[in-house]
PDB file of C-alpha atoms in Angstrom:
ATOM      1  CA  ASP X1294     -41.105  29.338 -88.037  1.00 69.00           C
ATOM      2  CA  GLN X1295     -37.869  27.879 -89.370  1.00 82.00           C
ATOM      3  CA  GLN X1296     -37.293  28.968 -92.933  1.00 91.00           C
ATOM      4  CA  VAL X1297     -33.965  27.144 -93.119  1.00 95.00           C
ATOM      5  CA  LYS X1298     -33.919  23.626 -91.755  1.00 96.00           C
ATOM      6  CA  GLN X1299     -31.063  21.270 -91.091  1.00 96.00           C
ATOM      7  CA  ASN X1300     -32.908  18.183 -90.007  1.00 92.00           C
ATOM      8  CA  SER X1301     -29.894  16.152 -88.947  1.00 94.00           C
ATOM      9  CA  PRO X1302     -28.455  17.549 -85.726  1.00 94.00           C
ATOM     10  CA  SER X1303     -25.428  15.282 -86.020  1.00 96.00           C
ATOM     11  CA  LEU X1304     -23.545  13.118 -88.485  1.00 97.00           C
ATOM     12  CA  SER X1305     -20.661  10.684 -87.993  1.00 98.00           C
ATOM     13  CA  VAL X1306     -18.391   9.652 -90.874  1.00 98.00           C
ATOM     14  CA  GLN X1307     -15.176   7.672 -91.269  1.00 98.00           C
ATOM     15  CA  GLU X1308     -12.065   9.487 -92.368  1.00 97.00           C
ATOM     16  CA  GLY X1309     -11.641   9.341 -96.135  1.00 97.00           C
ATOM     17  CA  ARG X1310     -15.340   8.809 -96.835  1.00 98.00           C
ATOM     18  CA  ILE X1311     -17.864  11.322 -98.104  1.00 98.00           C
ATOM     19  CA  SER X1312     -19.793  13.588 -95.719  1.00 98.00           C
ATOM     20  CA  ILE X1313     -23.147  14.857 -96.965  1.00 98.00           C
ATOM     21  CA  LEU X1314     -24.858  17.605 -94.999  1.00 98.00           C
ATOM     22  CA  ASN X1315     -28.371  18.590 -95.992  1.00 98.00           C
ATOM     23  CA  CYS X1316     -30.352  21.793 -95.802  1.00 98.00           C
ATOM     24  CA  ASP X1317     -33.960  22.552 -96.758  1.00 97.00           C
ATOM     25  CA  TYR X1318     -35.609  25.925 -97.088  1.00 96.00           C
ATOM     26  CA  THR X1319     -39.165  27.120 -97.405  1.00 94.00           C
ATOM     27  CA  ASN X1320     -38.884  30.619 -98.852  1.00 90.00           C
ATOM     28  CA  SER X1321     -38.693  30.635-102.654  1.00 89.00           C
ATOM     29  CA  MET X1322     -37.372  34.214-102.488  1.00 88.00           C
ATOM     30  CA  PHE X1323     -34.030  32.991-101.149  1.00 91.00           C
ATOM     31  CA  ASP X1324     -31.505  33.459-103.924  1.00 89.00           C
ATOM     32  CA  TYR X1325     -28.130  32.930-102.297  1.00 93.00           C
ATOM     33  CA  PHE X1326     -26.974  30.234 -99.923  1.00 95.00           C
ATOM     34  CA  LEU X1327     -23.902  29.978 -97.747  1.00 96.00           C
ATOM     35  CA  TRP X1328     -22.287  27.344 -95.602  1.00 97.00           C
ATOM     36  CA  TYR X1329     -20.346  28.269 -92.497  1.00 97.00           C
ATOM     37  CA  LYS X1330     -18.256  26.008 -90.311  1.00 97.00           C
ATOM     38  CA  LYS X1331     -17.914  26.472 -86.555  1.00 96.00           C
ATOM     39  CA  TYR X1332     -15.410  24.978 -84.152  1.00 95.00           C
ATOM     40  CA  PRO X1333     -16.112  25.010 -80.381  1.00 92.00           C
ATOM     41  CA  ALA X1334     -15.405  28.322 -78.655  1.00 90.00           C
ATOM     42  CA  GLU X1335     -14.923  30.072 -82.020  1.00 93.00           C
ATOM     43  CA  GLY X1336     -17.166  32.088 -84.298  1.00 95.00           C
ATOM     44  CA  PRO X1337     -18.473  30.645 -87.580  1.00 96.00           C
ATOM     45  CA  THR X1338     -16.180  30.867 -90.603  1.00 96.00           C
ATOM     46  CA  PHE X1339     -17.331  31.050 -94.195  1.00 96.00           C
ATOM     47  CA  LEU X1340     -16.885  27.863 -96.189  1.00 97.00           C
ATOM     48  CA  ILE X1341     -18.635  28.005 -99.547  1.00 97.00           C
ATOM     49  CA  SER X1342     -21.641  29.622-101.195  1.00 95.00           C
ATOM     50  CA  ILE X1343     -23.923  29.214-104.171  1.00 96.00           C
ATOM     51  CA  SER X1344     -26.188  31.504-106.121  1.00 93.00           C
ATOM     52  CA  SER X1345     -29.651  30.354-107.137  1.00 92.00           C
ATOM     53  CA  ILE X1346     -28.690  30.660-110.791  1.00 94.00           C
ATOM     54  CA  LYS X1347     -26.303  27.740-110.354  1.00 96.00           C
ATOM     55  CA  ASP X1348     -26.860  24.165-109.279  1.00 96.00           C
ATOM     56  CA  LYS X1349     -23.319  23.353-108.209  1.00 98.00           C
ATOM     57  CA  ASN X1350     -20.297  25.098-106.793  1.00 97.00           C
ATOM     58  CA  GLU X1351     -17.014  23.405-106.000  1.00 97.00           C
ATOM     59  CA  ASP X1352     -14.031  24.482-103.931  1.00 96.00           C
ATOM     60  CA  GLY X1353     -11.419  21.825-103.343  1.00 97.00           C
ATOM     61  CA  ARG X1354     -12.890  19.051-101.210  1.00 98.00           C
ATOM     62  CA  PHE X1355     -16.150  20.968-100.728  1.00 98.00           C
ATOM     63  CA  THR X1356     -19.048  20.972-103.184  1.00 98.00           C
ATOM     64  CA  VAL X1357     -22.459  22.496-102.687  1.00 98.00           C
ATOM     65  CA  PHE X1358     -25.423  21.310-104.745  1.00 98.00           C
ATOM     66  CA  LEU X1359     -28.648  23.266-105.097  1.00 98.00           C
ATOM     67  CA  ASN X1360     -31.999  21.812-106.162  1.00 97.00           C
ATOM     68  CA  LYS X1361     -34.301  24.793-106.461  1.00 95.00           C
ATOM     69  CA  SER X1362     -37.418  22.839-107.330  1.00 95.00           C
ATOM     70  CA  ALA X1363     -37.018  20.778-104.154  1.00 96.00           C
ATOM     71  CA  LYS X1364     -35.810  23.780-102.145  1.00 96.00           C
ATOM     72  CA  HIS X1365     -32.896  21.674-101.024  1.00 97.00           C
ATOM     73  CA  LEU X1366     -29.164  22.062-100.893  1.00 97.00           C
ATOM     74  CA  SER X1367     -26.406  19.803 -99.756  1.00 98.00           C
ATOM     75  CA  LEU X1368     -22.746  20.143 -98.853  1.00 98.00           C
ATOM     76  CA  HIS X1369     -20.440  17.311 -99.862  1.00 98.00           C
ATOM     77  CA  ILE X1370     -17.017  16.893 -98.304  1.00 98.00           C
ATOM     78  CA  VAL X1371     -14.739  14.435-100.080  1.00 97.00           C
ATOM     79  CA  PRO X1372     -12.579  12.999 -98.661  1.00 98.00           C
ATOM     80  CA  SER X1373     -13.564  13.790 -95.079  1.00 98.00           C
ATOM     81  CA  GLN X1374     -10.746  14.545 -92.653  1.00 98.00           C
ATOM     82  CA  PRO X1375     -10.734  14.621 -88.830  1.00 97.00           C
ATOM     83  CA  GLY X1376     -10.112  18.380 -88.985  1.00 97.00           C
ATOM     84  CA  ASP X1377     -13.505  18.738 -90.679  1.00 98.00           C
ATOM     85  CA  SER X1378     -15.193  17.834 -87.382  1.00 98.00           C
ATOM     86  CA  ALA X1379     -17.243  20.925 -86.586  1.00 97.00           C
ATOM     87  CA  VAL X1380     -20.771  22.305 -86.676  1.00 96.00           C
ATOM     88  CA  TYR X1381     -21.887  23.255 -90.184  1.00 98.00           C
ATOM     89  CA  PHE X1382     -24.492  25.973 -90.625  1.00 97.00           C
ATOM     90  CA  CYS X1383     -26.543  26.550 -93.734  1.00 97.00           C
ATOM     91  CA  ALA X1384     -27.673  30.146 -94.257  1.00 95.00           C
ATOM     92  CA  ALA X1385     -29.881  31.788 -96.867  1.00 94.00           C
ATOM     93  CA  ASP X1386     -30.177  35.304 -98.194  1.00 89.00           C
ATOM     94  CA  ALA X1387     -33.317  36.804 -99.645  1.00 73.00           C
ATOM     95  CA  GLY X1388     -31.682  39.480-101.720  1.00 66.00           C
ATOM     96  CA  ASN X1389     -32.721  42.859-100.442  1.00 68.00           C
ATOM     97  CA  ASN X1390     -33.363  41.559 -96.947  1.00 65.00           C
ATOM     98  CA  ARG X1391     -29.788  42.325 -95.975  1.00 74.00           C
ATOM     99  CA  LYS X1392     -29.837  39.563 -93.403  1.00 84.00           C
ATOM    100  CA  LEU X1393     -29.042  35.890 -93.399  1.00 89.00           C
ATOM    101  CA  ILE X1394     -31.492  33.281 -92.168  1.00 91.00           C
ATOM    102  CA  TRP X1395     -29.591  30.481 -90.443  1.00 93.00           C
ATOM    103  CA  GLY X1396     -30.285  26.806 -89.899  1.00 95.00           C
ATOM    104  CA  LEU X1397     -29.673  25.178 -86.533  1.00 94.00           C
ATOM    105  CA  GLY X1398     -26.507  23.467 -87.698  1.00 95.00           C
ATOM    106  CA  THR X1399     -25.319  19.896 -88.119  1.00 97.00           C
ATOM    107  CA  SER X1400     -22.497  18.616 -85.942  1.00 97.00           C
ATOM    108  CA  LEU X1401     -20.125  16.533 -88.070  1.00 98.00           C
ATOM    109  CA  ALA X1402     -17.726  14.077 -86.460  1.00 98.00           C
ATOM    110  CA  VAL X1403     -15.066  12.559 -88.717  1.00 98.00           C
ATOM    111  CA  ASN X1404     -13.560   9.517 -87.072  1.00 96.00           C
ATOM    112  CA  PRO X1405      -9.952   8.482 -87.775  1.00 92.00           C
TER     113      PRO X1405
ATOM    114  CA  ASP O 673      -3.424  39.329 -85.336  1.00 66.00           C
ATOM    115  CA  THR O 674      -7.134  38.824 -84.632  1.00 72.00           C
ATOM    116  CA  ALA O 675      -9.479  40.039 -87.358  1.00 93.00           C
ATOM    117  CA  VAL O 676     -12.634  40.415 -85.258  1.00 97.00           C
ATOM    118  CA  SER O 677     -12.184  40.571 -81.513  1.00 96.00           C
ATOM    119  CA  GLN O 678     -14.723  40.716 -78.709  1.00 96.00           C
ATOM    120  CA  THR O 679     -14.345  41.474 -75.040  1.00 96.00           C
ATOM    121  CA  PRO O 680     -15.054  39.969 -72.663  1.00 97.00           C
ATOM    122  CA  LYS O 681     -15.119  36.324 -73.694  1.00 96.00           C
ATOM    123  CA  TYR O 682     -17.209  35.377 -70.658  1.00 97.00           C
ATOM    124  CA  LEU O 683     -19.583  37.537 -68.687  1.00 97.00           C
ATOM    125  CA  VAL O 684     -21.457  36.394 -65.585  1.00 97.00           C
ATOM    126  CA  THR O 685     -23.764  38.904 -63.963  1.00 97.00           C
ATOM    127  CA  GLN O 686     -26.893  39.327 -61.888  1.00 97.00           C
ATOM    128  CA  MET O 687     -30.367  40.111 -63.179  1.00 97.00           C
ATOM    129  CA  GLY O 688     -31.041  43.805 -63.394  1.00 97.00           C
ATOM    130  CA  ASN O 689     -27.442  44.811 -64.035  1.00 97.00           C
ATOM    131  CA  ASP O 690     -26.215  46.793 -67.045  1.00 97.00           C
ATOM    132  CA  LYS O 691     -23.327  45.408 -69.082  1.00 97.00           C
ATOM    133  CA  SER O 692     -21.439  46.101 -72.306  1.00 97.00           C
ATOM    134  CA  ILE O 693     -19.718  43.894 -74.852  1.00 98.00           C
ATOM    135  CA  LYS O 694     -17.089  45.435 -77.097  1.00 97.00           C
ATOM    136  CA  CYS O 695     -16.260  44.470 -80.653  1.00 97.00           C
ATOM    137  CA  GLU O 696     -13.446  45.610 -82.902  1.00 97.00           C
ATOM    138  CA  GLN O 697     -12.470  44.583 -86.432  1.00 97.00           C
ATOM    139  CA  ASN O 698      -9.195  45.362 -88.168  1.00 96.00           C
ATOM    140  CA  LEU O 699     -10.252  44.199 -91.632  1.00 95.00           C
ATOM    141  CA  GLY O 700     -11.262  47.620 -92.917  1.00 94.00           C
ATOM    142  CA  HIS O 701     -14.853  46.430 -93.384  1.00 94.00           C
ATOM    143  CA  ASP O 702     -17.704  48.920 -93.479  1.00 93.00           C
ATOM    144  CA  THR O 703     -20.455  46.684 -92.083  1.00 93.00           C
ATOM    145  CA  MET O 704     -20.677  45.151 -88.639  1.00 95.00           C
ATOM    146  CA  TYR O 705     -23.252  42.882 -87.002  1.00 94.00           C
ATOM    147  CA  TRP O 706     -24.393  41.536 -83.682  1.00 96.00           C
ATOM    148  CA  TYR O 707     -25.842  38.027 -83.519  1.00 96.00           C
ATOM    149  CA  LYS O 708     -27.373  36.114 -80.630  1.00 95.00           C
ATOM    150  CA  GLN O 709     -27.066  32.336 -80.372  1.00 94.00           C
ATOM    151  CA  ASP O 710     -29.554  31.075 -77.810  1.00 89.00           C
ATOM    152  CA  SER O 711     -29.666  27.795 -75.904  1.00 84.00           C
ATOM    153  CA  LYS O 712     -31.394  26.114 -78.844  1.00 81.00           C
ATOM    154  CA  LYS O 713     -28.410  27.087 -80.985  1.00 82.00           C
ATOM    155  CA  PHE O 714     -30.400  29.442 -83.190  1.00 84.00           C
ATOM    156  CA  LEU O 715     -28.155  32.118 -84.653  1.00 90.00           C
ATOM    157  CA  LYS O 716     -30.223  35.260 -85.093  1.00 91.00           C
ATOM    158  CA  ILE O 717     -29.163  38.671 -86.256  1.00 91.00           C
ATOM    159  CA  MET O 718     -29.847  41.500 -83.849  1.00 93.00           C
ATOM    160  CA  PHE O 719     -28.328  44.557 -85.490  1.00 91.00           C
ATOM    161  CA  SER O 720     -26.202  45.562 -88.429  1.00 91.00           C
ATOM    162  CA  TYR O 721     -24.402  48.825 -89.038  1.00 91.00           C
ATOM    163  CA  ASN O 722     -22.974  50.138 -92.283  1.00 89.00           C
ATOM    164  CA  ASN O 723     -20.545  53.035 -92.022  1.00 86.00           C
ATOM    165  CA  LYS O 724     -21.783  53.714 -88.494  1.00 84.00           C
ATOM    166  CA  GLU O 725     -25.425  53.825 -89.599  1.00 88.00           C
ATOM    167  CA  LEU O 726     -28.022  51.366 -88.336  1.00 88.00           C
ATOM    168  CA  ILE O 727     -29.222  49.127 -91.181  1.00 86.00           C
ATOM    169  CA  ILE O 728     -31.000  46.271 -89.407  1.00 83.00           C
ATOM    170  CA  ASN O 729     -32.733  46.276 -86.051  1.00 84.00           C
ATOM    171  CA  GLU O 730     -34.451  42.958 -85.590  1.00 84.00           C
ATOM    172  CA  THR O 731     -37.238  43.421 -83.044  1.00 77.00           C
ATOM    173  CA  VAL O 732     -34.738  43.416 -80.253  1.00 86.00           C
ATOM    174  CA  PRO O 733     -35.918  44.819 -76.883  1.00 90.00           C
ATOM    175  CA  ASN O 734     -34.824  48.408 -76.474  1.00 91.00           C
ATOM    176  CA  ARG O 735     -32.787  47.322 -73.442  1.00 95.00           C
ATOM    177  CA  PHE O 736     -30.221  46.422 -76.101  1.00 95.00           C
ATOM    178  CA  SER O 737     -28.463  49.440 -77.566  1.00 93.00           C
ATOM    179  CA  PRO O 738     -25.678  49.144 -80.110  1.00 93.00           C
ATOM    180  CA  LYS O 739     -23.132  51.926 -80.421  1.00 93.00           C
ATOM    181  CA  SER O 740     -20.778  52.395 -83.344  1.00 92.00           C
ATOM    182  CA  PRO O 741     -18.211  55.096 -82.529  1.00 91.00           C
ATOM    183  CA  ASP O 742     -16.409  54.385 -85.809  1.00 91.00           C
ATOM    184  CA  LYS O 743     -16.413  51.840 -88.633  1.00 91.00           C
ATOM    185  CA  ALA O 744     -14.057  49.525 -86.774  1.00 95.00           C
ATOM    186  CA  HIS O 745     -16.095  49.250 -83.577  1.00 95.00           C
ATOM    187  CA  LEU O 746     -19.595  48.103 -82.706  1.00 95.00           C
ATOM    188  CA  ASN O 747     -20.350  47.817 -79.018  1.00 96.00           C
ATOM    189  CA  LEU O 748     -23.442  46.318 -77.450  1.00 97.00           C
ATOM    190  CA  HIS O 749     -24.863  47.724 -74.253  1.00 96.00           C
ATOM    191  CA  ILE O 750     -27.558  45.822 -72.386  1.00 96.00           C
ATOM    192  CA  ASN O 751     -29.652  47.429 -69.666  1.00 96.00           C
ATOM    193  CA  SER O 752     -31.609  45.657 -66.934  1.00 97.00           C
ATOM    194  CA  LEU O 753     -30.360  42.200 -67.805  1.00 97.00           C
ATOM    195  CA  GLU O 754     -32.888  39.354 -67.706  1.00 96.00           C
ATOM    196  CA  LEU O 755     -32.455  35.590 -67.413  1.00 96.00           C
ATOM    197  CA  GLY O 756     -33.502  35.179 -71.051  1.00 93.00           C
ATOM    198  CA  ASP O 757     -30.564  37.292 -72.180  1.00 95.00           C
ATOM    199  CA  SER O 758     -28.232  34.414 -71.356  1.00 96.00           C
ATOM    200  CA  ALA O 759     -26.719  33.383 -74.677  1.00 96.00           C
ATOM    201  CA  VAL O 760     -23.595  33.589 -76.779  1.00 97.00           C
ATOM    202  CA  TYR O 761     -23.296  36.904 -78.594  1.00 97.00           C
ATOM    203  CA  PHE O 762     -21.262  37.064 -81.777  1.00 97.00           C
ATOM    204  CA  CYS O 763     -19.952  40.138 -83.488  1.00 97.00           C
ATOM    205  CA  ALA O 764     -19.206  39.952 -87.218  1.00 96.00           C
ATOM    206  CA  SER O 765     -18.084  42.198 -90.040  1.00 96.00           C
ATOM    207  CA  SER O 766     -18.218  42.206 -93.823  1.00 93.00           C
ATOM    208  CA  GLN O 767     -17.292  44.397 -96.749  1.00 91.00           C
ATOM    209  CA  GLY O 768     -20.590  45.796 -97.988  1.00 82.00           C
ATOM    210  CA  PHE O 769     -24.017  45.399 -96.409  1.00 76.00           C
ATOM    211  CA  ASP O 770     -25.408  42.757 -98.747  1.00 79.00           C
ATOM    212  CA  SER O 771     -25.813  39.713 -96.538  1.00 72.00           C
ATOM    213  CA  TYR O 772     -24.380  37.336 -99.140  1.00 79.00           C
ATOM    214  CA  ASN O 773     -20.989  38.946 -98.540  1.00 85.00           C
ATOM    215  CA  GLU O 774     -18.701  36.760 -96.487  1.00 91.00           C
ATOM    216  CA  GLN O 775     -19.032  37.612 -92.833  1.00 94.00           C
ATOM    217  CA  PHE O 776     -16.101  37.330 -90.447  1.00 96.00           C
ATOM    218  CA  PHE O 777     -17.073  36.442 -86.905  1.00 97.00           C
ATOM    219  CA  GLY O 778     -15.521  37.124 -83.559  1.00 97.00           C
ATOM    220  CA  PRO O 779     -15.032  34.289 -81.036  1.00 96.00           C
ATOM    221  CA  GLY O 780     -18.239  35.092 -79.174  1.00 96.00           C
ATOM    222  CA  THR O 781     -19.097  36.355 -75.700  1.00 97.00           C
ATOM    223  CA  ARG O 782     -20.880  33.898 -73.427  1.00 97.00           C
ATOM    224  CA  LEU O 783     -23.265  35.897 -71.237  1.00 97.00           C
ATOM    225  CA  THR O 784     -24.765  34.213 -68.190  1.00 97.00           C
ATOM    226  CA  VAL O 785     -27.412  36.068 -66.226  1.00 97.00           C
ATOM    227  CA  LEU O 786     -28.061  34.699 -62.739  1.00 96.00           C
TER     228      LEU O 786
END
């Protein structure tokens, strides 16, 4: 039972264009969402997060949008760079659960 | 200077053996975690410790026993290894046990059970 879904296993984008990675969730109790990036043979690293009281959070080239009514969030990377090529995981927190629920990840390839 | 380190990086062993994976963090964090990433790439939490106390134990077989000798270390011991234990195991740490706190991950230990 996947509570956090990343339906696109992979995405390919040209350098300089926008990358949009999507994430859907089923549990309306989730109130905090995080994106992690993972390079091969390394552990995930934190990228950006958003609280359910907001609909947008921006950090440099990375912006996360949250649509609570649709239970959907997306990560935008503008402009995309080859170094952004990695697997991106969406994760959700249900407050007092004290654990993150992770999506399966989307592998992003940014082509020069 | 590695923030979260795990040893070994690779572990190949036979079914039925007992093995340990070590994890150390030098970030001064008070919470540490063990995650399992299986062949389907699901990243699932197994355990979390806060100040050496067990906070989360996620229906993991009792063949898996975490040990936290101090706040900076969380080791994972696995008894009677089975084929299904083959996976990548990640250690992580954070400041505070709320899961929305940024977690810092180690590089992972790839366990292969033959």
